[in-house]
PDB file of C-alpha atoms and ligand atoms in Angstrom:
ATOM      1  CA  MET Z  29     -29.275  -0.879 -29.891  1.00 70.00           C
ATOM      2  CA  THR Z  30     -29.519   2.088 -27.585  1.00 81.00           C
ATOM      3  CA  ARG Z  31     -26.663   2.905 -25.365  1.00 89.00           C
ATOM      4  CA  ASN Z  32     -26.731   5.074 -22.319  1.00 94.00           C
ATOM      5  CA  CYS Z  33     -24.094   7.353 -20.961  1.00 95.00           C
ATOM      6  CA  PRO Z  34     -22.531   5.687 -17.896  1.00 94.00           C
ATOM      7  CA  GLU Z  35     -22.097   9.083 -16.270  1.00 95.00           C
ATOM      8  CA  CYS Z  36     -25.526  10.706 -16.640  1.00 96.00           C
ATOM      9  CA  GLY Z  37     -27.688   7.914 -18.043  1.00 95.00           C
ATOM     10  CA  GLU Z  38     -28.719   9.876 -21.119  1.00 94.00           C
ATOM     11  CA  LYS Z  39     -29.164   8.064 -24.393  1.00 94.00           C
ATOM     12  CA  ILE Z  40     -26.042   8.275 -26.535  1.00 93.00           C
ATOM     13  CA  VAL Z  41     -26.542   9.627 -30.008  1.00 90.00           C
ATOM     14  CA  GLY Z  42     -23.844   9.256 -32.609  1.00 88.00           C
ATOM     15  CA  ARG Z  43     -21.079   6.912 -33.600  1.00 87.00           C
ATOM     16  CA  GLU Z  44     -21.189   3.269 -32.612  1.00 87.00           C
ATOM     17  CA  ASP Z  45     -18.006   3.470 -30.526  1.00 90.00           C
ATOM     18  CA  LYS Z  46     -19.091   6.554 -28.617  1.00 91.00           C
ATOM     19  CA  LYS Z  47     -19.154   5.692 -24.900  1.00 93.00           C
ATOM     20  CA  PHE Z  48     -20.357   8.936 -23.377  1.00 95.00           C
ATOM     21  CA  CYS Z  49     -22.971  11.480 -24.365  1.00 95.00           C
ATOM     22  CA  SER Z  50     -20.522  14.352 -24.112  1.00 95.00           C
ATOM     23  CA  ASP Z  51     -16.946  15.310 -23.390  1.00 95.00           C
ATOM     24  CA  ALA Z  52     -18.070  16.697 -20.054  1.00 97.00           C
ATOM     25  CA  CYS Z  53     -19.469  13.311 -19.023  1.00 96.00           C
ATOM     26  CA  ARG Z  54     -16.384  11.466 -20.243  1.00 95.00           C
ATOM     27  CA  ASN Z  55     -14.163  13.788 -18.210  1.00 95.00           C
ATOM     28  CA  ALA Z  56     -16.358  13.518 -15.127  1.00 95.00           C
ATOM     29  CA  TRP Z  57     -16.298   9.731 -15.384  1.00 94.00           C
ATOM     30  CA  ASN Z  58     -12.527   9.543 -15.819  1.00 92.00           C
ATOM     31  CA  ASN Z  59     -11.906  11.967 -12.986  1.00 91.00           C
ATOM     32  CA  LYS Z  60     -13.969   9.806 -10.676  1.00 90.00           C
ATOM     33  CA  ILE Z  61     -12.039   6.682 -11.628  1.00 87.00           C
ATOM     34  CA  ASN Z  62      -8.749   8.441 -11.069  1.00 87.00           C
ATOM     35  CA  LYS Z  63      -9.936   9.776  -7.760  1.00 87.00           C
ATOM     36  CA  ASP Z  64     -10.891   6.291  -6.565  1.00 84.00           C
ATOM     37  CA  SER Z  65      -7.545   4.831  -7.484  1.00 85.00           C
ATOM     38  CA  ASN Z  66      -5.816   7.809  -5.924  1.00 87.00           C
ATOM     39  CA  ASN Z  67      -7.742   7.278  -2.697  1.00 89.00           C
ATOM     40  CA  PHE Z  68      -6.849   3.612  -2.787  1.00 90.00           C
ATOM     41  CA  MET Z  69      -3.188   4.362  -3.311  1.00 91.00           C
ATOM     42  CA  ARG Z  70      -3.228   7.098  -0.708  1.00 92.00           C
ATOM     43  CA  ASN Z  71      -4.646   4.732   1.897  1.00 94.00           C
ATOM     44  CA  ILE Z  72      -1.971   2.143   1.172  1.00 95.00           C
ATOM     45  CA  ASN Z  73       0.767   4.745   1.205  1.00 95.00           C
ATOM     46  CA  ASN Z  74      -0.494   6.008   4.561  1.00 96.00           C
ATOM     47  CA  ARG Z  75      -0.383   2.472   5.943  1.00 97.00           C
ATOM     48  CA  LEU Z  76       3.136   1.989   4.674  1.00 98.00           C
ATOM     49  CA  ARG Z  77       4.249   5.303   6.109  1.00 98.00           C
ATOM     50  CA  LYS Z  78       2.743   4.409   9.459  1.00 98.00           C
ATOM     51  CA  ASN Z  79       4.434   1.002   9.454  1.00 98.00           C
ATOM     52  CA  ASN Z  80       7.714   2.643   8.529  1.00 98.00           C
ATOM     53  CA  ARG Z  81       7.339   5.163  11.340  1.00 98.00           C
ATOM     54  CA  ILE Z  82       6.602   2.451  13.898  1.00 98.00           C
ATOM     55  CA  LEU Z  83       9.658   0.459  12.861  1.00 98.00           C
ATOM     56  CA  SER Z  84      11.822   3.588  12.910  1.00 97.00           C
ATOM     57  CA  GLU Z  85      10.661   4.431  16.409  1.00 97.00           C
ATOM     58  CA  LEU Z  86      11.399   0.942  17.690  1.00 97.00           C
ATOM     59  CA  ASN Z  87      14.661   0.542  15.844  1.00 97.00           C
ATOM     60  CA  ILE Z  88      16.788   3.441  17.013  1.00 94.00           C
ATOM     61  CA  GLU Z  89      20.067   1.541  16.823  1.00 93.00           C
ATOM     62  CA  GLY Z  90      19.557   0.125  13.345  1.00 93.00           C
ATOM     63  CA  LYS Z  91      19.219  -3.399  14.654  1.00 96.00           C
ATOM     64  CA  THR Z  92      17.130  -4.593  17.548  1.00 97.00           C
ATOM     65  CA  LYS Z  93      14.536  -7.062  18.745  1.00 97.00           C
ATOM     66  CA  THR Z  94      10.925  -6.460  19.572  1.00 98.00           C
ATOM     67  CA  THR Z  95       7.736  -8.420  20.052  1.00 98.00           C
ATOM     68  CA  LYS Z  96       4.655  -8.884  17.976  1.00 97.00           C
ATOM     69  CA  SER Z  97       2.447  -7.450  20.711  1.00 97.00           C
ATOM     70  CA  LYS Z  98       4.570  -4.315  20.896  1.00 97.00           C
ATOM     71  CA  LEU Z  99       4.298  -3.830  17.148  1.00 98.00           C
ATOM     72  CA  MET Z 100       0.573  -4.423  17.209  1.00 97.00           C
ATOM     73  CA  SER Z 101      -0.012  -2.139  20.160  1.00 98.00           C
ATOM     74  CA  LYS Z 102       1.453   0.660  18.050  1.00 98.00           C
ATOM     75  CA  GLY Z 103      -0.882  -0.176  15.200  1.00 98.00           C
ATOM     76  CA  PHE Z 104       1.563  -2.025  12.992  1.00 98.00           C
ATOM     77  CA  ASP Z 105      -0.166  -3.743  10.060  1.00 98.00           C
ATOM     78  CA  PHE Z 106       1.635  -6.873   8.903  1.00 97.00           C
ATOM     79  CA  GLU Z 107      -0.283  -6.887   5.631  1.00 96.00           C
ATOM     80  CA  TYR Z 108       1.602  -3.898   4.287  1.00 97.00           C
ATOM     81  CA  PHE Z 109       5.243  -3.974   3.284  1.00 98.00           C
ATOM     82  CA  THR Z 110       7.185  -2.826   0.257  1.00 97.00           C
ATOM     83  CA  ASN Z 111       9.406  -5.800  -0.501  1.00 97.00           C
ATOM     84  CA  GLN Z 112      10.788  -9.063   0.766  1.00 96.00           C
ATOM     85  CA  LEU Z 113      14.372 -10.155   1.059  1.00 95.00           C
ATOM     86  CA  HIS Z 114      15.207 -13.828   0.966  1.00 95.00           C
ATOM     87  CA  THR Z 115      18.559 -14.585   2.495  1.00 93.00           C
ATOM     88  CA  LYS Z 116      20.882 -17.400   1.483  1.00 95.00           C
ATOM     89  CA  THR Z 117      20.147 -19.068   4.791  1.00 94.00           C
ATOM     90  CA  GLY Z 118      16.457 -19.353   3.917  1.00 94.00           C
ATOM     91  CA  ASN Z 119      15.137 -16.482   5.998  1.00 94.00           C
ATOM     92  CA  THR Z 120      12.735 -13.874   4.722  1.00 96.00           C
ATOM     93  CA  TYR Z 121      12.926 -10.265   5.781  1.00 97.00           C
ATOM     94  CA  PHE Z 122       9.983  -7.981   5.158  1.00 98.00           C
ATOM     95  CA  PHE Z 123      10.813  -4.392   4.361  1.00 98.00           C
ATOM     96  CA  VAL Z 124       8.795  -1.222   4.659  1.00 98.00           C
ATOM     97  CA  TYR Z 125      11.047   1.033   2.645  1.00 97.00           C
ATOM     98  CA  GLU Z 126      14.399   0.974   4.456  1.00 96.00           C
ATOM     99  CA  GLN Z 127      13.046  -0.597   7.655  1.00 97.00           C
ATOM    100  CA  GLY Z 128      12.990  -4.368   7.776  1.00 98.00           C
ATOM    101  CA  TYR Z 129      11.738  -7.051  10.119  1.00 98.00           C
ATOM    102  CA  MET Z 130      11.813 -10.786  10.366  1.00 97.00           C
ATOM    103  CA  PRO Z 131       9.746 -13.018  12.613  1.00 96.00           C
ATOM    104  CA  LEU Z 132      11.702 -15.074  15.130  1.00 96.00           C
ATOM    105  CA  GLU Z 133      10.442 -17.700  17.517  1.00 94.00           C
ATOM    106  CA  ASN Z 134       7.911 -16.978  20.245  1.00 95.00           C
ATOM    107  CA  ASP Z 135       6.465 -13.849  18.642  1.00 95.00           C
ATOM    108  CA  TYR Z 136       9.776 -12.038  18.683  1.00 98.00           C
ATOM    109  CA  TYR Z 137      10.835  -9.963  15.744  1.00 98.00           C
ATOM    110  CA  ILE Z 138      14.248  -8.796  14.683  1.00 98.00           C
ATOM    111  CA  LEU Z 139      14.322  -5.291  13.249  1.00 98.00           C
ATOM    112  CA  VAL Z 140      16.946  -4.191  10.788  1.00 97.00           C
ATOM    113  CA  ARG Z 141      17.580  -1.129   8.721  1.00 96.00           C
ATOM    114  CA  LYS Z 142      18.882  -0.959   5.203  1.00 92.00           C
ATOM    115  CA  ASP Z 143      21.892   1.241   4.760  1.00 82.00           C
ATOM    116  CA  ILE Z 144      20.508   3.894   2.446  1.00 71.00           C
ATOM    117  CA  SER Z 145      23.244   6.472   2.880  1.00 65.00           C
TER     118      SER Z 145
HETATM  119 ZN1   ZN A   4     -23.701  11.875 -20.152  1.00 89.43          ZN
END
């Protein structure tokens, strides 16, 4: 069975479990994989940071109300949050780091801030 190097396509000569033709190709391959996952993580982190900034800007007092359209007009992305908090009363807060929000009726949102001091 001939195997080919996934990085350069060259035929691999040598041991059965050898996956790359050379160390250089193995390193190049691994660097690319790491770069992709780093880009992926960077994009998510940027989204989270942006969401956090939007909530911080709207929630000066530490607790306030806003609307869905106001959040969306600032580019808030509801898909990205860091954790959820389920209260005893059955409500769910979504947090983006220390900034939290919970949907209310009629597209209103309550904004809260975790005490991180
Ligand atoms: Zn190669």
